[in-house]
C-alpha cells in the first residue's frame, strides 16, 4: 500500500484503513500515474495482448449471454458460493477449516 515498494508479510486484508493505520493510500489513478512516471510497464498490456485477451473472453461472454447463465449467489461476507468449494476440491485444493482470521 502507498506509493513506495516495500515487501511485508501480512494476511490478505483489503481494509487498508484498519490494517495500515498511519499510511496514506492514494487513489488507484494516482498509483497508475506514478507507475508511468517510474517507467514500469507491468501495469499495462500491449495491443496484441489485449486482442488475445478479447479473443478468449468474447466467446465466453457470448455463451453466458445466449444461455442466460445466472450467477451463483452467496451471502455478503461469506467465503463465496458453495459451488466454488466443489470446484477447488475437484482441482485438488484442501481447505483448512481450522484457520481463523483474526481482525486487528
Short mmCIF file of C-alpha atoms in Angstrom, two decimals:
data_model
loop_
_atom_site.label_atom_id
_atom_site.label_comp_id
_atom_site.label_asym_id
_atom_site.label_seq_id
_atom_site.Cartn_x
_atom_site.Cartn_y
_atom_site.Cartn_z
CA UNK A 1 0.00 0.00 0.00
CA UNK A 2 1.06 3.57 -0.51
CA UNK A 3 3.45 4.97 -3.07
CA UNK A 4 6.53 3.03 -2.03
CA UNK A 5 7.53 -0.55 -2.72
CA UNK A 6 8.47 -2.38 0.47
CA UNK A 7 7.56 -6.02 0.88
CA UNK A 8 5.90 -7.03 4.12
CA UNK A 9 4.21 -10.22 5.21
CA UNK A 10 0.59 -9.75 6.15
CA UNK A 11 -2.74 -11.52 5.90
CA UNK A 12 -4.85 -10.74 2.87
CA UNK A 13 -6.85 -7.95 4.43
CA UNK A 14 -8.04 -5.34 1.98
CA UNK A 15 -9.37 -2.97 4.63
CA UNK A 16 -6.25 -0.79 4.38
CA UNK A 17 -7.54 1.90 6.71
CA UNK A 18 -7.67 -0.71 9.51
CA UNK A 19 -4.55 -2.70 8.65
CA UNK A 20 -2.25 0.24 7.78
CA UNK A 21 -3.44 2.98 10.12
CA UNK A 22 -0.71 5.60 9.55
CA UNK A 23 -0.42 5.13 5.81
CA UNK A 24 -1.90 7.39 3.16
CA UNK A 25 -3.36 5.17 0.46
CA UNK A 26 -3.54 7.16 -2.78
CA UNK A 27 -6.20 6.61 -5.38
CA UNK A 28 -5.71 3.92 -8.00
CA UNK A 29 -5.36 6.63 -10.63
CA UNK A 30 -2.53 8.29 -8.67
CA UNK A 31 -0.73 4.97 -8.37
CA UNK A 32 -1.16 4.33 -12.09
CA UNK A 33 0.33 7.72 -12.96
CA UNK A 34 3.25 7.04 -10.63
CA UNK A 35 3.90 3.74 -12.42
CA UNK A 36 4.02 5.65 -15.73
CA UNK A 37 6.48 8.17 -14.30
CA UNK A 38 8.67 5.35 -12.94
CA UNK A 39 8.69 3.70 -16.36
CA UNK A 40 7.09 0.49 -15.10
CA UNK A 41 5.09 -1.13 -17.86
CA UNK A 42 3.87 -4.17 -15.91
CA UNK A 43 0.56 -2.42 -15.23
CA UNK A 44 -0.14 -2.02 -18.94
CA UNK A 45 -0.70 -4.51 -21.75
CA UNK A 46 0.43 -4.34 -25.35
CA UNK A 47 -2.22 -4.10 -28.05
CA UNK A 48 -1.60 -7.71 -29.17
CA UNK A 49 -2.08 -8.91 -25.59
CA UNK A 50 -5.35 -7.02 -25.37
CA UNK A 51 -6.60 -8.50 -28.64
CA UNK A 52 -5.63 -12.02 -27.50
CA UNK A 53 -7.50 -11.49 -24.22
CA UNK A 54 -10.66 -10.44 -26.05
CA UNK A 55 -10.36 -13.49 -28.33
CA UNK A 56 -10.56 -15.63 -25.19
CA UNK A 57 -13.20 -13.64 -23.29
CA UNK A 58 -15.61 -12.74 -26.12
CA UNK A 59 -16.82 -16.32 -26.81
CA UNK A 60 -17.31 -16.82 -23.06
CA UNK A 61 -19.37 -13.62 -22.78
CA UNK A 62 -21.45 -14.60 -25.81
CA UNK A 63 -22.19 -18.02 -24.31
CA UNK A 64 -23.14 -16.51 -20.95
CA UNK A 65 -25.47 -14.09 -22.72
CA UNK A 66 -27.02 -16.62 -25.09
CA UNK A 67 -27.63 -19.26 -22.40
CA UNK A 68 -28.78 -16.68 -19.84
CA UNK A 69 -26.35 -18.08 -17.26
CA UNK A 70 -27.29 -16.97 -13.75
CA UNK A 71 -24.54 -16.13 -11.25
CA UNK A 72 -24.07 -18.29 -8.15
CA UNK A 73 -25.27 -16.05 -5.33
CA UNK A 74 -23.86 -16.09 -1.82
CA UNK A 75 -24.28 -14.14 1.40
CA UNK A 76 -22.27 -10.93 1.79
CA UNK A 77 -19.15 -11.62 3.84
CA UNK A 78 -19.20 -15.35 3.12
CA UNK A 79 -16.27 -17.25 1.60
CA UNK A 80 -18.11 -17.43 -1.69
CA UNK A 81 -20.68 -19.65 -3.38
CA UNK A 82 -20.87 -23.33 -2.38
CA UNK A 83 -20.08 -24.25 -5.99
CA UNK A 84 -16.61 -22.69 -5.54
CA UNK A 85 -15.81 -25.24 -2.83
CA UNK A 86 -16.71 -28.06 -5.20
CA UNK A 87 -14.61 -26.52 -7.96
CA UNK A 88 -11.46 -26.15 -5.86
CA UNK A 89 -11.92 -29.57 -4.26
CA UNK A 90 -12.03 -31.14 -7.74
CA UNK A 91 -8.79 -29.26 -8.54
CA UNK A 92 -7.06 -30.86 -5.53
CA UNK A 93 -7.21 -27.95 -3.09
CA UNK A 94 -7.62 -28.89 0.57
CA UNK A 95 -9.49 -26.34 2.66
CA UNK A 96 -8.17 -25.85 6.19
CA UNK A 97 -11.30 -25.33 8.26
CA UNK A 98 -9.23 -24.71 11.41
CA UNK A 99 -7.83 -21.41 10.08
CA UNK A 100 -9.43 -18.37 11.63
CA UNK A 101 -8.80 -14.79 10.54
CA UNK A 102 -8.11 -12.54 13.50
CA UNK A 103 -9.27 -9.00 12.81
CA UNK A 104 -6.96 -6.46 14.44
#
